[in-house]
Amino acid sequence: MSDIDKLVRNRSRILVLVGVVFTLWQGGDVAVKLLPAQSALLSIANTSVAAGSIMWVIAMLALVLFQFQVRRANAVAVLEDDWSRHIRNKAKQAGFAWTIISIVIAFIIGKFIDLPSDPVLQGLILIGVVSTIFSYVWYEGRVEVK
Amino acid sequence: MARKRNPSLINHLRQFRVDAGLTQQALAEEIGVTRKTINTVENAVFIPSTVLALKLARALKTDVHSLFQLPE
């Protein structure tokens, strides 16, 4: 495996980390806002927020370290090549589609029950961000044709 | 998992690359892209940009039309 391949692999790993941690942090926060005060799940949601926020700092540090790695390897342009831009565009399209689907679902649910706007909007942002990140990783990791 | 191949462009990249004695990695390094870009172009998963097609043709000492053609 070449140095560039290793950097591509590391990029995917860091994106997975960022996606998972962001989900823990923001998803937990959405759950805290939506759950009733006496819910048994509240402690799990609070733990998720606490763990996620700490891990977010670690994920950002990993991202900064990765950027140093890329610059040291003089690989900024290589990692931003045609294929990378192509799958990034596809990931943005996928993220947009998931967000629209989620908005429609929230809209329909809102017809039957009273949804609080703040956590719902936060949840929609979370879905938009995370679906884009994971779509990119999925496209990047698809098995190559020999 | 098999990828959907794009039928709108025929390419002979693999043949030219092998004839030039280059691996996907070597060709990728020569034109400054990742090996995956070469792999996906070769396998018609991805249609290259004009700039990338020109770089590939230059690296393989041929012209773009020899590498890529529209289907009849």
Short mmCIF file of N, CA, C and O in Angstrom, two decimals, chain A residues 2 4-5 8 11 77-79 81-86 138-146, chain B residues 1-5 14 24-25 29 32-37 39-40 43 45-46 48-49 52:
data_model
loop_
_atom_site.label_atom_id
_atom_site.label_comp_id
_atom_site.label_asym_id
_atom_site.label_seq_id
_atom_site.Cartn_x
_atom_site.Cartn_y
_atom_site.Cartn_z
N SER A 2 0.60 2.16 -0.93
CA SER A 2 1.43 3.36 -1.04
C SER A 2 1.06 4.37 0.06
O SER A 2 0.03 4.22 0.73
N ILE A 4 0.02 7.36 -0.35
CA ILE A 4 -1.23 8.03 -0.71
C ILE A 4 -2.43 7.15 -0.35
O ILE A 4 -3.42 7.65 0.21
N ASP A 5 -2.31 5.85 -0.65
CA ASP A 5 -3.40 4.93 -0.27
C ASP A 5 -3.64 4.94 1.24
O ASP A 5 -4.78 4.87 1.71
N VAL A 8 -5.50 8.05 2.10
CA VAL A 8 -6.91 7.90 1.71
C VAL A 8 -7.65 7.07 2.76
O VAL A 8 -8.75 7.41 3.19
N ARG A 11 -8.09 9.08 5.91
CA ARG A 11 -9.15 10.09 5.74
C ARG A 11 -10.52 9.45 6.01
O ARG A 11 -11.35 10.02 6.72
N ALA A 77 -3.07 18.13 -3.26
CA ALA A 77 -3.70 18.08 -4.59
C ALA A 77 -4.09 16.66 -4.97
O ALA A 77 -5.15 16.44 -5.57
N VAL A 78 -3.25 15.69 -4.61
CA VAL A 78 -3.55 14.29 -4.96
C VAL A 78 -4.82 13.81 -4.27
O VAL A 78 -5.66 13.13 -4.87
N LEU A 79 -4.98 14.21 -3.01
CA LEU A 79 -6.17 13.78 -2.27
C LEU A 79 -7.43 14.55 -2.69
O LEU A 79 -8.53 14.20 -2.30
N ASP A 81 -8.29 14.91 -5.89
CA ASP A 81 -8.30 14.61 -7.33
C ASP A 81 -9.73 14.43 -7.86
O ASP A 81 -10.70 14.62 -7.14
N ASP A 82 -9.82 14.06 -9.14
CA ASP A 82 -11.13 13.98 -9.81
C ASP A 82 -12.10 13.03 -9.11
O ASP A 82 -13.26 13.35 -8.92
N TRP A 83 -11.58 11.84 -8.75
CA TRP A 83 -12.45 10.84 -8.12
C TRP A 83 -12.98 11.34 -6.78
O TRP A 83 -14.15 11.20 -6.45
N SER A 84 -12.07 11.98 -6.03
CA SER A 84 -12.44 12.50 -4.72
C SER A 84 -13.53 13.57 -4.86
O SER A 84 -14.52 13.57 -4.10
N ARG A 85 -13.36 14.48 -5.83
CA ARG A 85 -14.37 15.53 -6.04
C ARG A 85 -15.69 14.91 -6.50
O ARG A 85 -16.77 15.34 -6.11
N HIS A 86 -15.57 13.88 -7.35
CA HIS A 86 -16.76 13.21 -7.88
C HIS A 86 -17.58 12.58 -6.73
O HIS A 86 -18.79 12.79 -6.65
N TRP A 138 -18.75 5.72 2.32
CA TRP A 138 -19.30 4.54 1.63
C TRP A 138 -18.84 4.52 0.17
O TRP A 138 -18.38 3.49 -0.32
N TYR A 139 -18.94 5.65 -0.51
CA TYR A 139 -18.50 5.70 -1.91
C TYR A 139 -16.98 5.44 -2.01
O TYR A 139 -16.52 4.75 -2.90
N GLU A 140 -16.25 6.02 -1.07
CA GLU A 140 -14.79 5.86 -1.07
C GLU A 140 -14.38 4.40 -0.85
O GLU A 140 -13.42 3.91 -1.42
N GLY A 141 -15.13 3.72 -0.01
CA GLY A 141 -14.73 2.37 0.40
C GLY A 141 -15.28 1.25 -0.46
O GLY A 141 -14.99 0.09 -0.18
N ARG A 142 -16.05 1.59 -1.48
CA ARG A 142 -16.62 0.52 -2.29
C ARG A 142 -15.49 -0.28 -2.95
O ARG A 142 -14.47 0.27 -3.35
N VAL A 143 -15.73 -1.59 -3.04
CA VAL A 143 -14.68 -2.50 -3.53
C VAL A 143 -14.31 -2.15 -4.97
O VAL A 143 -15.17 -1.90 -5.80
N GLU A 144 -13.02 -2.13 -5.21
CA GLU A 144 -12.54 -1.78 -6.56
C GLU A 144 -12.73 -2.93 -7.53
O GLU A 144 -12.70 -4.09 -7.16
N VAL A 145 -12.91 -2.56 -8.79
CA VAL A 145 -12.99 -3.55 -9.87
C VAL A 145 -11.57 -3.74 -10.38
O VAL A 145 -10.83 -2.79 -10.56
N LYS A 146 -11.18 -4.99 -10.53
CA LYS A 146 -9.80 -5.25 -10.99
C LYS A 146 -9.70 -5.07 -12.49
O LYS A 146 -10.62 -5.27 -13.22
N MET B 1 -18.67 -5.85 -4.19
CA MET B 1 -19.86 -5.25 -4.79
C MET B 1 -19.52 -4.71 -6.18
O MET B 1 -18.55 -3.97 -6.35
N ALA B 2 -20.31 -5.09 -7.16
CA ALA B 2 -20.05 -4.63 -8.53
C ALA B 2 -20.55 -3.20 -8.68
O ALA B 2 -21.62 -2.85 -8.21
N ARG B 3 -19.76 -2.39 -9.34
CA ARG B 3 -20.17 -1.01 -9.55
C ARG B 3 -20.88 -0.87 -10.88
O ARG B 3 -20.62 -1.60 -11.82
N LYS B 4 -21.76 0.11 -10.95
CA LYS B 4 -22.44 0.38 -12.20
C LYS B 4 -21.44 1.01 -13.17
O LYS B 4 -20.79 2.00 -12.86
N ARG B 5 -21.30 0.39 -14.33
CA ARG B 5 -20.36 0.91 -15.31
C ARG B 5 -21.06 1.87 -16.25
O ARG B 5 -22.21 1.67 -16.62
N ARG B 14 -6.60 0.81 -19.85
CA ARG B 14 -5.86 -0.32 -19.31
C ARG B 14 -4.85 -0.87 -20.32
O ARG B 14 -3.68 -1.11 -19.99
N GLN B 24 -1.14 0.73 -12.09
CA GLN B 24 -2.09 1.82 -11.79
C GLN B 24 -1.44 2.84 -10.85
O GLN B 24 -1.61 4.04 -11.02
N GLN B 25 -0.68 2.31 -9.89
CA GLN B 25 -0.01 3.18 -8.92
C GLN B 25 0.99 4.11 -9.60
O GLN B 25 1.03 5.31 -9.33
N GLU B 29 0.80 8.16 -9.82
CA GLU B 29 1.85 9.05 -9.30
C GLU B 29 2.33 10.00 -10.39
O GLU B 29 2.62 11.16 -10.13
N GLY B 32 -0.38 12.63 -10.77
CA GLY B 32 -0.77 13.31 -9.54
C GLY B 32 -2.21 13.08 -9.11
O GLY B 32 -2.92 14.01 -8.69
N VAL B 33 -2.67 11.82 -9.21
CA VAL B 33 -3.99 11.46 -8.70
C VAL B 33 -3.85 10.21 -7.83
O VAL B 33 -2.77 9.63 -7.75
N THR B 34 -4.95 9.79 -7.21
CA THR B 34 -4.89 8.55 -6.43
C THR B 34 -5.05 7.35 -7.37
O THR B 34 -5.59 7.48 -8.48
N ARG B 35 -4.60 6.19 -6.89
CA ARG B 35 -4.71 4.97 -7.69
C ARG B 35 -6.18 4.65 -7.98
O ARG B 35 -6.53 4.11 -9.02
N LYS B 36 -7.03 5.02 -7.05
CA LYS B 36 -8.46 4.75 -7.21
C LYS B 36 -9.04 5.49 -8.42
O LYS B 36 -9.95 4.99 -9.08
N THR B 37 -8.53 6.67 -8.67
CA THR B 37 -9.00 7.43 -9.85
C THR B 37 -8.68 6.65 -11.11
O THR B 37 -9.54 6.49 -11.99
N ASN B 39 -8.13 3.44 -11.36
CA ASN B 39 -8.93 2.21 -11.33
C ASN B 39 -10.36 2.45 -11.79
O ASN B 39 -10.91 1.70 -12.59
N THR B 40 -10.96 3.53 -11.30
CA THR B 40 -12.37 3.78 -11.64
C THR B 40 -12.52 4.25 -13.09
O THR B 40 -13.52 3.93 -13.73
N ASN B 43 -12.12 1.12 -15.34
CA ASN B 43 -13.28 0.23 -15.27
C ASN B 43 -14.60 0.91 -15.63
O ASN B 43 -15.68 0.36 -15.37
N VAL B 45 -16.20 3.22 -14.40
CA VAL B 45 -17.10 3.56 -13.31
C VAL B 45 -17.27 5.09 -13.29
O VAL B 45 -18.30 5.61 -12.89
N PHE B 46 -16.23 5.76 -13.79
CA PHE B 46 -16.15 7.21 -13.65
C PHE B 46 -15.61 7.80 -14.95
O PHE B 46 -14.61 7.31 -15.49
N PRO B 48 -13.65 10.59 -16.82
CA PRO B 48 -12.67 11.60 -16.38
C PRO B 48 -12.99 12.99 -16.92
O PRO B 48 -13.65 13.11 -17.96
N SER B 49 -12.48 14.00 -16.24
CA SER B 49 -12.62 15.37 -16.74
C SER B 49 -11.70 15.53 -17.96
O SER B 49 -10.82 14.69 -18.21
N LEU B 52 -8.07 15.66 -16.86
CA LEU B 52 -7.52 14.35 -16.50
C LEU B 52 -7.29 13.50 -17.75
O LEU B 52 -6.26 12.81 -17.86
#
